[in-house]
mmCIF file of C-alpha atoms in Angstrom:
data_model
loop_
_atom_site.group_PDB
_atom_site.id
_atom_site.type_symbol
_atom_site.label_atom_id
_atom_site.label_comp_id
_atom_site.label_asym_id
_atom_site.label_seq_id
_atom_site.Cartn_x
_atom_site.Cartn_y
_atom_site.Cartn_z
ATOM 1 C CA UNK A 966 -34.535 17.544 -55.673
ATOM 2 C CA UNK A 967 -33.212 18.924 -58.826
ATOM 3 C CA UNK A 968 -32.232 17.015 -61.522
ATOM 4 C CA UNK A 969 -28.664 17.099 -62.794
ATOM 5 C CA UNK A 970 -27.372 17.664 -66.369
ATOM 6 C CA UNK A 971 -27.646 14.512 -68.401
ATOM 7 C CA UNK A 972 -23.970 14.272 -68.926
ATOM 8 C CA UNK A 973 -22.828 14.743 -65.363
ATOM 9 C CA UNK A 974 -25.581 12.637 -64.162
ATOM 10 C CA UNK A 975 -25.132 9.554 -66.424
ATOM 11 C CA UNK A 976 -21.115 9.681 -65.574
ATOM 12 C CA UNK A 977 -21.629 9.783 -61.775
ATOM 13 C CA UNK A 978 -24.382 7.170 -61.786
ATOM 14 C CA UNK A 979 -22.340 4.855 -63.674
ATOM 15 C CA UNK A 980 -19.201 5.597 -61.150
ATOM 16 C CA UNK A 981 -21.439 5.104 -58.117
ATOM 17 C CA UNK A 982 -23.236 1.811 -59.509
ATOM 18 C CA UNK A 983 -19.536 0.325 -60.086
ATOM 19 C CA UNK A 984 -18.116 0.935 -56.991
ATOM 20 C CA UNK A 985 -20.809 0.925 -54.333
ATOM 21 C CA UNK A 986 -20.613 -3.016 -54.811
ATOM 22 C CA UNK A 987 -16.624 -3.076 -55.031
ATOM 23 C CA UNK A 988 -14.844 -4.896 -52.123
ATOM 24 C CA UNK A 989 -11.382 -3.212 -51.424
ATOM 25 C CA UNK A 990 -9.215 -5.517 -53.815
ATOM 26 C CA UNK A 991 -11.551 -4.788 -56.784
ATOM 27 C CA UNK A 992 -11.916 -1.222 -55.797
ATOM 28 C CA UNK A 993 -8.048 -0.738 -56.180
ATOM 29 C CA UNK A 994 -8.151 -2.395 -59.714
ATOM 30 C CA UNK A 995 -10.928 -0.094 -60.956
ATOM 31 C CA UNK A 996 -8.969 3.080 -59.620
ATOM 32 C CA UNK A 997 -5.838 1.448 -61.683
ATOM 33 C CA UNK A 998 -7.806 1.412 -64.719
ATOM 34 C CA UNK A 999 -9.464 4.836 -64.294
ATOM 35 C CA UNK A 1000 -5.760 6.063 -64.092
ATOM 36 C CA UNK A 1001 -5.071 4.668 -67.181
ATOM 37 C CA UNK A 1002 -7.801 5.997 -69.027
ATOM 38 C CA UNK A 1003 -7.409 9.435 -67.545
ATOM 39 C CA UNK A 1004 -3.515 9.851 -68.185
ATOM 40 C CA UNK A 1005 -4.242 8.452 -71.818
ATOM 41 C CA UNK A 1006 -5.604 11.949 -72.516
ATOM 42 C CA UNK A 1007 -2.764 14.248 -71.995
ATOM 43 C CA UNK A 1008 -3.260 18.233 -71.899
ATOM 44 C CA UNK A 1009 -1.483 21.151 -72.611
ATOM 45 C CA UNK A 1010 0.511 22.766 -69.695
ATOM 46 C CA UNK A 1011 -0.753 25.641 -67.831
ATOM 47 C CA UNK A 1012 1.410 26.918 -65.152
ATOM 48 C CA UNK A 1013 -1.729 29.205 -63.526
ATOM 49 C CA UNK A 1014 -3.589 26.111 -62.636
ATOM 50 C CA UNK A 1015 -3.241 24.460 -59.167
ATOM 51 C CA UNK A 1016 -1.762 21.286 -59.550
ATOM 52 C CA UNK A 1017 -2.562 17.800 -58.338
ATOM 53 C CA UNK A 1018 0.343 16.469 -56.230
ATOM 54 C CA UNK A 1019 1.336 12.973 -54.396
ATOM 55 C CA UNK A 1020 1.882 13.098 -50.621
ATOM 56 C CA UNK A 1021 5.472 11.720 -50.156
ATOM 57 C CA UNK A 1022 5.633 11.379 -46.666
ATOM 58 C CA UNK A 1023 5.526 7.669 -45.609
ATOM 59 C CA UNK A 1024 4.116 8.570 -42.249
ATOM 60 C CA UNK A 1025 0.859 9.760 -43.736
ATOM 61 C CA UNK A 1026 -1.058 6.597 -44.604
ATOM 62 C CA UNK A 1027 -4.622 7.744 -43.709
ATOM 63 C CA UNK A 1028 -4.891 11.261 -44.799
ATOM 64 C CA UNK A 1029 -8.186 11.938 -43.786
ATOM 65 C CA UNK A 1030 -8.741 15.628 -44.042
ATOM 66 C CA UNK A 1031 -7.440 18.611 -46.011
ATOM 67 C CA UNK A 1032 -7.120 22.376 -45.524
ATOM 68 C CA UNK A 1033 -5.523 24.888 -47.745
ATOM 69 C CA UNK A 1034 -3.314 27.003 -45.787
ATOM 70 C CA UNK A 1035 -3.901 30.915 -45.270
ATOM 71 C CA UNK A 1036 -0.225 31.987 -44.254
ATOM 72 C CA UNK A 1037 1.360 29.647 -46.752
ATOM 73 C CA UNK A 1038 0.290 29.665 -50.291
ATOM 74 C CA UNK A 1039 0.427 26.321 -51.999
ATOM 75 C CA UNK A 1040 0.847 24.208 -48.481
ATOM 76 C CA UNK A 1041 -2.099 22.110 -47.319
ATOM 77 C CA UNK A 1042 -2.667 20.831 -43.841
ATOM 78 C CA UNK A 1043 -3.516 17.341 -43.124
ATOM 79 C CA UNK A 1044 -3.495 14.194 -40.719
ATOM 80 C CA UNK A 1045 -3.771 10.679 -40.172
ATOM 81 C CA UNK A 1046 -6.785 8.800 -39.305
ATOM 82 C CA UNK A 1047 -6.885 6.931 -35.835
ATOM 83 C CA UNK A 1048 -3.828 5.706 -33.810
ATOM 84 C CA UNK A 1049 -1.295 8.202 -35.163
ATOM 85 C CA UNK A 1050 -0.886 10.588 -31.938
ATOM 86 C CA UNK A 1051 -1.405 14.442 -31.852
ATOM 87 C CA UNK A 1052 0.100 15.273 -35.169
ATOM 88 C CA UNK A 1053 -0.825 17.825 -38.010
ATOM 89 C CA UNK A 1054 1.298 17.761 -41.244
ATOM 90 C CA UNK A 1055 2.002 20.570 -43.657
ATOM 91 C CA UNK A 1056 2.356 19.529 -47.105
ATOM 92 C CA UNK A 1057 3.741 21.461 -50.031
ATOM 93 C CA UNK A 1058 1.528 20.857 -52.895
ATOM 94 C CA UNK A 1059 4.186 21.942 -55.384
ATOM 95 C CA UNK A 1060 6.524 18.908 -54.252
ATOM 96 C CA UNK A 1061 4.194 16.697 -51.992
ATOM 97 C CA UNK A 1062 6.765 16.807 -49.446
ATOM 98 C CA UNK A 1063 6.026 17.633 -45.450
ATOM 99 C CA UNK A 1064 7.529 21.020 -44.705
ATOM 100 C CA UNK A 1065 6.324 20.882 -40.988
ATOM 101 C CA UNK A 1066 4.973 18.505 -38.401
ATOM 102 C CA UNK A 1067 2.809 20.052 -35.704
ATOM 103 C CA UNK A 1068 2.591 18.170 -32.368
ATOM 104 C CA UNK A 1069 -0.495 19.240 -30.292
ATOM 105 C CA UNK A 1070 0.153 19.485 -26.633
ATOM 106 C CA UNK A 1071 -2.437 19.592 -23.607
ATOM 107 C CA UNK A 1072 -5.225 17.413 -25.322
ATOM 108 C CA UNK A 1073 -5.969 13.904 -24.416
ATOM 109 C CA UNK A 1074 -5.017 11.116 -26.897
ATOM 110 C CA UNK A 1075 -6.668 11.578 -30.316
ATOM 111 C CA UNK A 1076 -9.216 8.774 -30.683
ATOM 112 C CA UNK A 1077 -10.472 9.166 -34.509
ATOM 113 C CA UNK A 1078 -9.401 12.454 -36.119
ATOM 114 C CA UNK A 1079 -11.238 13.112 -39.259
ATOM 115 C CA UNK A 1080 -11.366 16.833 -40.447
ATOM 116 C CA UNK A 1081 -9.390 19.792 -40.284
ATOM 117 C CA UNK A 1082 -10.242 23.467 -41.378
ATOM 118 C CA UNK A 1083 -8.944 27.021 -40.721
ATOM 119 C CA UNK A 1084 -11.189 29.886 -39.449
ATOM 120 C CA UNK A 1085 -10.967 33.499 -40.023
ATOM 121 C CA UNK A 1086 -9.139 33.869 -36.717
ATOM 122 C CA UNK A 1087 -5.975 32.059 -38.170
ATOM 123 C CA UNK A 1088 -6.790 29.189 -36.079
ATOM 124 C CA UNK A 1089 -6.520 25.488 -37.285
ATOM 125 C CA UNK A 1090 -9.194 23.516 -36.022
ATOM 126 C CA UNK A 1091 -9.052 19.632 -36.027
ATOM 127 C CA UNK A 1092 -11.900 17.294 -35.478
ATOM 128 C CA UNK A 1093 -11.559 14.368 -33.342
ATOM 129 C CA UNK A 1094 -15.247 13.467 -34.396
ATOM 130 C CA UNK A 1095 -14.897 9.896 -36.146
ATOM 131 C CA UNK A 1096 -16.879 7.324 -34.451
ATOM 132 C CA UNK A 1097 -16.265 3.716 -35.901
ATOM 133 C CA UNK A 1098 -18.700 2.238 -33.209
ATOM 134 C CA UNK A 1099 -21.458 3.338 -35.435
ATOM 135 C CA UNK A 1100 -22.219 6.635 -33.365
ATOM 136 C CA UNK A 1101 -22.192 5.459 -29.919
ATOM 137 C CA UNK A 1102 -19.541 7.523 -28.176
ATOM 138 C CA UNK A 1103 -21.400 9.997 -25.999
ATOM 139 C CA UNK A 1104 -18.755 12.738 -26.643
ATOM 140 C CA UNK A 1105 -16.023 14.064 -29.184
ATOM 141 C CA UNK A 1106 -13.586 16.776 -29.594
ATOM 142 C CA UNK A 1107 -12.226 19.406 -31.363
ATOM 143 C CA UNK A 1108 -8.783 20.704 -31.154
ATOM 144 C CA UNK A 1109 -7.674 24.428 -32.149
ATOM 145 C CA UNK A 1110 -4.052 25.980 -32.325
ATOM 146 C CA UNK A 1111 -2.653 28.977 -34.159
ATOM 147 C CA UNK A 1112 -1.390 28.262 -37.794
ATOM 148 C CA UNK A 1113 2.336 28.571 -37.469
ATOM 149 C CA UNK A 1114 3.800 31.644 -39.005
ATOM 150 C CA UNK A 1115 6.951 29.524 -40.000
ATOM 151 C CA UNK A 1116 6.791 26.322 -41.345
ATOM 152 C CA UNK A 1117 9.183 23.932 -39.170
ATOM 153 C CA UNK A 1118 8.666 20.855 -36.861
ATOM 154 C CA UNK A 1119 7.280 22.293 -33.610
ATOM 155 C CA UNK A 1120 5.321 21.620 -30.745
ATOM 156 C CA UNK A 1121 2.060 23.846 -29.948
ATOM 157 C CA UNK A 1122 -0.371 24.255 -27.068
ATOM 158 C CA UNK A 1123 -3.800 23.457 -28.316
ATOM 159 C CA UNK A 1124 -7.122 24.277 -26.989
ATOM 160 C CA UNK A 1125 -9.755 21.407 -26.367
ATOM 161 C CA UNK A 1126 -13.391 21.719 -26.979
ATOM 162 C CA UNK A 1127 -15.860 18.867 -25.743
ATOM 163 C CA UNK A 1128 -18.685 18.245 -28.338
ATOM 164 C CA UNK A 1129 -21.833 16.552 -28.233
ATOM 165 C CA UNK A 1130 -24.982 16.421 -30.821
ATOM 166 C CA UNK A 1131 -28.468 17.295 -30.607
ATOM 167 C CA UNK A 1132 -30.367 14.152 -30.528
ATOM 168 C CA UNK A 1133 -27.527 11.827 -29.429
ATOM 169 C CA UNK A 1134 -24.125 10.583 -30.607
ATOM 170 C CA UNK A 1135 -23.241 10.595 -34.535
ATOM 171 C CA UNK A 1136 -20.457 9.284 -36.681
ATOM 172 C CA UNK A 1137 -18.811 12.004 -38.539
ATOM 173 C CA UNK A 1138 -15.910 12.771 -40.677
ATOM 174 C CA UNK A 1139 -16.425 16.404 -41.772
ATOM 175 C CA UNK A 1140 -15.716 19.406 -40.094
ATOM 176 C CA UNK A 1141 -16.089 22.928 -41.684
ATOM 177 C CA UNK A 1142 -15.432 26.327 -39.861
ATOM 178 C CA UNK A 1143 -17.230 29.151 -41.747
ATOM 179 C CA UNK A 1144 -14.562 31.598 -42.937
ATOM 180 C CA UNK A 1145 -16.287 34.893 -42.108
ATOM 181 C CA UNK A 1146 -18.025 34.407 -38.736
ATOM 182 C CA UNK A 1147 -15.826 31.485 -37.367
ATOM 183 C CA UNK A 1148 -18.727 29.235 -36.740
ATOM 184 C CA UNK A 1149 -18.077 25.477 -36.761
ATOM 185 C CA UNK A 1150 -20.177 23.110 -38.247
ATOM 186 C CA UNK A 1151 -20.138 19.221 -38.547
ATOM 187 C CA UNK A 1152 -21.804 16.763 -41.223
ATOM 188 C CA UNK A 1153 -22.682 13.380 -39.934
ATOM 189 C CA UNK A 1154 -21.388 10.331 -42.238
ATOM 190 C CA UNK A 1155 -24.835 8.219 -41.647
ATOM 191 C CA UNK A 1156 -26.593 6.608 -44.872
ATOM 192 C CA UNK A 1157 -29.841 6.519 -42.755
ATOM 193 C CA UNK A 1158 -30.135 9.944 -41.344
ATOM 194 C CA UNK A 1159 -27.223 12.290 -42.344
ATOM 195 C CA UNK A 1160 -27.275 15.857 -41.299
ATOM 196 C CA UNK A 1161 -25.617 19.172 -40.822
ATOM 197 C CA UNK A 1162 -24.928 20.359 -37.308
ATOM 198 C CA UNK A 1163 -23.811 23.946 -36.273
ATOM 199 C CA UNK A 1164 -21.731 24.885 -32.980
ATOM 200 C CA UNK A 1165 -22.879 27.533 -30.822
ATOM 201 C CA UNK A 1166 -21.828 31.240 -31.670
ATOM 202 C CA UNK A 1167 -18.404 30.516 -29.747
ATOM 203 C CA UNK A 1168 -16.853 27.235 -28.678
ATOM 204 C CA UNK A 1169 -16.447 27.116 -24.907
ATOM 205 C CA UNK A 1170 -13.795 25.050 -22.992
ATOM 206 C CA UNK A 1171 -15.897 24.900 -20.017
ATOM 207 C CA UNK A 1172 -18.924 22.409 -20.135
ATOM 208 C CA UNK A 1173 -20.099 20.519 -23.464
ATOM 209 C CA UNK A 1174 -20.581 22.309 -26.769
ATOM 210 C CA UNK A 1175 -23.937 21.161 -28.078
ATOM 211 C CA UNK A 1176 -24.354 21.110 -31.864
ATOM 212 C CA UNK A 1177 -27.764 21.553 -33.142
ATOM 213 C CA UNK A 1178 -29.042 20.003 -36.274
ATOM 214 C CA UNK A 1179 -29.901 22.600 -38.817
ATOM 215 C CA UNK A 1180 -30.379 20.834 -42.187
ATOM 216 C CA UNK A 1181 -31.012 17.177 -43.490
ATOM 217 C CA UNK A 1182 -28.690 15.951 -45.975
ATOM 218 C CA UNK A 1183 -29.035 13.290 -48.697
ATOM 219 C CA UNK A 1184 -25.644 11.806 -48.906
ATOM 220 C CA UNK A 1185 -22.923 9.611 -46.793
ATOM 221 C CA UNK A 1186 -20.446 12.694 -45.956
ATOM 222 C CA UNK A 1187 -16.733 12.032 -45.677
ATOM 223 C CA UNK A 1188 -15.481 15.634 -45.528
ATOM 224 C CA UNK A 1189 -16.899 19.209 -46.652
ATOM 225 C CA UNK A 1190 -15.268 22.712 -47.068
ATOM 226 C CA UNK A 1191 -16.583 26.311 -47.470
ATOM 227 C CA UNK A 1192 -15.346 28.505 -50.086
ATOM 228 C CA UNK A 1193 -13.057 31.333 -49.124
ATOM 229 C CA UNK A 1194 -15.364 33.955 -49.584
ATOM 230 C CA UNK A 1195 -18.388 31.600 -47.816
ATOM 231 C CA UNK A 1196 -20.452 31.634 -50.885
ATOM 232 C CA UNK A 1197 -20.501 27.920 -51.380
ATOM 233 C CA UNK A 1198 -20.252 24.534 -49.300
ATOM 234 C CA UNK A 1199 -19.163 21.783 -50.818
ATOM 235 C CA UNK A 1200 -19.931 18.149 -49.360
ATOM 236 C CA UNK A 1201 -18.272 14.973 -50.688
ATOM 237 C CA UNK A 1202 -18.478 11.257 -49.935
ATOM 238 C CA UNK A 1203 -16.974 7.964 -51.377
ATOM 239 C CA UNK A 1204 -18.957 8.160 -54.822
ATOM 240 C CA UNK A 1205 -20.520 11.480 -54.727
ATOM 241 C CA UNK A 1206 -20.036 15.329 -54.529
ATOM 242 C CA UNK A 1207 -22.554 17.995 -54.023
ATOM 243 C CA UNK A 1208 -22.235 21.896 -53.827
ATOM 244 C CA UNK A 1209 -24.662 24.280 -52.091
ATOM 245 C CA UNK A 1210 -24.982 27.771 -51.813
ATOM 246 C CA UNK A 1211 -24.693 29.415 -48.544
ATOM 247 C CA UNK A 1212 -26.211 32.750 -47.539
ATOM 248 C CA UNK A 1213 -27.115 34.740 -44.519
ATOM 249 C CA UNK A 1214 -29.694 32.206 -43.519
ATOM 250 C CA UNK A 1215 -26.910 29.517 -43.733
ATOM 251 C CA UNK A 1216 -27.353 26.154 -46.305
ATOM 252 C CA UNK A 1217 -29.304 27.117 -49.455
ATOM 253 C CA UNK A 1218 -30.096 25.412 -52.598
ATOM 254 C CA UNK A 1219 -28.090 22.511 -53.881
ATOM 255 C CA UNK A 1220 -26.509 23.604 -57.118
ATOM 256 C CA UNK A 1221 -27.956 21.543 -60.302
ATOM 257 C CA UNK A 1222 -24.633 20.787 -61.568
ATOM 258 C CA UNK A 1223 -21.919 18.883 -59.682
ATOM 259 C CA UNK A 1224 -18.183 19.393 -59.290
ATOM 260 C CA UNK A 1225 -16.058 16.989 -61.150
ATOM 261 C CA UNK A 1226 -14.724 14.344 -58.661
ATOM 262 C CA UNK A 1227 -11.840 11.839 -59.405
ATOM 263 C CA UNK A 1228 -12.007 8.232 -58.895
ATOM 264 C CA UNK A 1229 -10.321 7.440 -55.698
ATOM 265 C CA UNK A 1230 -9.443 4.427 -53.648
ATOM 266 C CA UNK A 1231 -10.828 5.834 -50.609
ATOM 267 C CA UNK A 1232 -11.989 9.499 -50.874
ATOM 268 C CA UNK A 1233 -11.612 11.355 -47.407
ATOM 269 C CA UNK A 1234 -11.060 14.869 -47.897
ATOM 270 C CA UNK A 1235 -11.750 17.856 -50.101
ATOM 271 C CA UNK A 1236 -10.868 21.817 -49.619
ATOM 272 C CA UNK A 1237 -10.818 24.707 -51.777
ATOM 273 C CA UNK A 1238 -7.978 26.362 -53.141
ATOM 274 C CA UNK A 1239 -7.270 29.991 -51.278
ATOM 275 C CA UNK A 1240 -8.707 31.637 -54.603
ATOM 276 C CA UNK A 1241 -12.020 29.472 -54.601
ATOM 277 C CA UNK A 1242 -11.552 28.338 -58.188
ATOM 278 C CA UNK A 1243 -10.245 24.690 -57.488
ATOM 279 C CA UNK A 1244 -11.157 21.851 -55.376
ATOM 280 C CA UNK A 1245 -8.507 19.601 -54.093
ATOM 281 C CA UNK A 1246 -9.643 16.151 -53.628
ATOM 282 C CA UNK A 1247 -7.605 13.544 -51.123
ATOM 283 C CA UNK A 1248 -7.555 9.936 -50.375
ATOM 284 C CA UNK A 1249 -6.186 7.529 -47.900
ATOM 285 C CA UNK A 1250 -3.378 5.179 -48.530
ATOM 286 C CA UNK A 1251 0.439 5.314 -48.590
ATOM 287 C CA UNK A 1252 1.593 7.806 -51.381
ATOM 288 C CA UNK A 1253 -2.002 9.206 -51.789
ATOM 289 C CA UNK A 1254 -2.676 11.447 -54.696
ATOM 290 C CA UNK A 1255 -4.172 14.947 -53.928
ATOM 291 C CA UNK A 1256 -6.271 15.662 -57.290
ATOM 292 C CA UNK A 1257 -6.976 19.236 -58.370
ATOM 293 C CA UNK A 1258 -10.317 19.883 -60.018
ATOM 294 C CA UNK A 1259 -11.014 23.123 -61.626
ATOM 295 C CA UNK A 1260 -14.608 24.795 -61.108
ATOM 296 C CA UNK A 1261 -16.728 26.878 -63.729
ATOM 297 C CA UNK A 1262 -19.908 28.261 -64.026
ATOM 298 C CA UNK A 1263 -22.353 28.284 -61.191
ATOM 299 C CA UNK A 1264 -20.124 26.066 -59.345
ATOM 300 C CA UNK A 1265 -17.625 28.838 -59.008
ATOM 301 C CA UNK A 1266 -17.909 30.681 -55.488
ATOM 302 C CA UNK A 1267 -18.960 34.441 -56.103
ATOM 303 C CA UNK A 1268 -15.690 36.016 -55.520
ATOM 304 C CA UNK A 1269 -13.726 33.770 -57.834
ATOM 305 C CA UNK A 1270 -16.352 34.353 -60.624
ATOM 306 C CA UNK A 1271 -15.924 37.825 -60.315
ATOM 307 C CA UNK A 1272 -12.220 37.495 -60.387
ATOM 308 C CA UNK A 1273 -12.270 35.567 -63.678
ATOM 309 C CA UNK A 1274 -14.604 37.955 -64.974
ATOM 310 C CA UNK A 1275 -11.970 40.736 -64.429
ATOM 311 C CA UNK A 1276 -9.326 38.386 -66.080
ATOM 312 C CA UNK A 1277 -7.532 37.807 -62.518
ATOM 313 C CA UNK A 1278 -6.363 34.450 -63.813
ATOM 314 C CA UNK A 1279 -6.503 34.980 -67.574
ATOM 315 C CA UNK A 1280 -9.288 32.543 -68.009
ATOM 316 C CA UNK A 1281 -13.022 32.953 -68.714
ATOM 317 C CA UNK A 1282 -16.107 31.237 -67.622
ATOM 318 C CA UNK A 1283 -16.265 27.644 -68.811
ATOM 319 C CA UNK A 1284 -19.933 27.902 -68.936
ATOM 320 C CA UNK A 1285 -20.400 24.932 -66.060
ATOM 321 C CA UNK A 1286 -19.092 22.026 -65.200
ATOM 322 C CA UNK A 1287 -15.412 21.335 -64.026
ATOM 323 C CA UNK A 1288 -12.070 20.133 -65.815
ATOM 324 C CA UNK A 1289 -9.200 18.496 -64.135
ATOM 325 C CA UNK A 1290 -6.176 20.697 -63.330
ATOM 326 C CA UNK A 1291 -3.484 18.065 -63.083
ATOM 327 C CA UNK A 1292 -1.015 20.824 -63.651
ATOM 328 C CA UNK A 1293 -3.036 21.693 -66.518
ATOM 329 C CA UNK A 1294 -6.273 22.593 -68.291
ATOM 330 C CA UNK A 1295 -7.716 19.675 -70.030
ATOM 331 C CA UNK A 1296 -9.322 21.812 -72.818
ATOM 332 C CA UNK A 1297 -12.945 22.079 -71.361
ATOM 333 C CA UNK A 1298 -15.635 20.457 -69.799
ATOM 334 C CA UNK A 1299 -16.707 17.933 -72.707
ATOM 335 C CA UNK A 1300 -13.192 16.348 -72.616
ATOM 336 C CA UNK A 1301 -13.602 15.669 -68.707
ATOM 337 C CA UNK A 1302 -17.334 14.403 -69.024
ATOM 338 C CA UNK A 1303 -16.096 11.946 -71.540
ATOM 339 C CA UNK A 1304 -13.161 10.936 -69.491
ATOM 340 C CA UNK A 1305 -15.880 10.326 -66.435
ATOM 341 C CA UNK A 1306 -17.955 8.497 -68.695
ATOM 342 C CA UNK A 1307 -15.277 6.300 -69.882
ATOM 343 C CA UNK A 1308 -13.972 5.740 -66.223
ATOM 344 C CA UNK A 1309 -17.268 4.897 -65.377
ATOM 345 C CA UNK A 1310 -17.887 2.315 -67.905
ATOM 346 C CA UNK A 1311 -14.373 0.560 -67.335
ATOM 347 C CA UNK A 1312 -15.549 0.171 -63.907
ATOM 348 C CA UNK A 1313 -18.730 -1.224 -64.683
ATOM 349 C CA UNK A 1314 -17.246 -3.706 -66.927
ATOM 350 C CA UNK A 1315 -14.736 -4.363 -64.178
ATOM 351 C CA UNK A 1316 -17.522 -5.632 -61.808
ATOM 352 C CA UNK A 1317 -19.547 -7.320 -64.411
ATOM 353 C CA UNK A 1318 -16.569 -9.670 -64.778
ATOM 354 C CA UNK A 1319 -15.923 -10.053 -60.940
ATOM 355 C CA UNK A 1320 -19.041 -9.971 -59.087
ATOM 356 C CA UNK A 1321 -22.602 -11.333 -59.827
ATOM 357 C CA UNK A 1322 -24.387 -8.447 -58.979
ATOM 358 C CA UNK A 1323 -24.443 -4.970 -57.147
ATOM 359 C CA UNK A 1324 -26.594 -3.563 -54.701
ATOM 360 C CA UNK A 1325 -28.831 -0.200 -55.824
ATOM 361 C CA UNK A 1326 -28.254 3.086 -54.703
ATOM 362 C CA UNK A 1327 -30.346 4.502 -51.846
ATOM 363 C CA UNK A 1328 -32.387 7.709 -52.405
ATOM 364 C CA UNK A 1329 -32.244 10.563 -50.121
ATOM 365 C CA UNK A 1330 -33.638 13.489 -48.996
ATOM 366 C CA UNK A 1331 -32.520 17.385 -49.178
ATOM 367 C CA UNK A 1332 -34.734 19.231 -46.348
ATOM 368 C CA UNK A 1333 -33.322 22.230 -44.688
ATOM 369 C CA UNK A 1334 -34.360 22.605 -40.974
ATOM 370 C CA UNK A 1335 -36.422 25.702 -40.196
#
């Protein structure tokens, strides 16, 4: 596996070392400290950047998936984890308010909904793919319905697909639909044997859709997303994030640099903005924050990079790394990395005071299956 740039690697190592040993109460305190440090460095306003926002809907307490709308700019689709019912919510990224609640009809009772993605056919795909029993359920499901043309509370007839994995059951939280081919992918969450699974060319409502393992991964994955132009795939976990090239043969090499990632209480979701230039990170919890991280350099999908070169967004190439776009540009990647290091150092200090020790991080693989 290729090494990361020193500043990025150091900041993420500190953050991961601190958080992997945190119980829930300590993690909440660390997030609070991180928030103070980040907000202590104000930035100039920039209306051209996608903004972070807070989900205001009190019903959304376990936002476990996030997908940028194709039909309604600035709107994001999300859903709760288990025990909520067949509901998907459209949230306005400008206000954080829910502008539509969609009730899915014609499906069974959702068990553990963990991912959402939008395909090139204009359909929304919802992954009822979680397995809190550690990968023992013999089958899981995907639900599909057309993205509503108008944003309002409505009920729609959804199509249900039955899914099994090559090699047996898996716990998974990341569902990704390829934005060009419409093929569906799932990344398993396992720490011991994480992998990327590919659906048949087209999903079928008759019988079982067997997802074939096509690549090994080296991280615990809680969500993932394709770039709008399909040139990149990003995968996130609780404490790490990775971006890969994607080509005609599927998963390519992992990029040397990593996208920026906010320190979150329980990071469960990620999506690209429609222009591909920004990542939006979500987390569980009431009143949860969706944080915008601007991409630069090789992290930019191909189409977004060409757009910036042509001056489409009025910004040049930042030369690699990422900056927080919390309604603003933070002035460059050095400031972002400095804040990452401060956040990591604060979290490490907090752990040192409250815990006797921390377990080490596990190494991993990064092999593609032939």
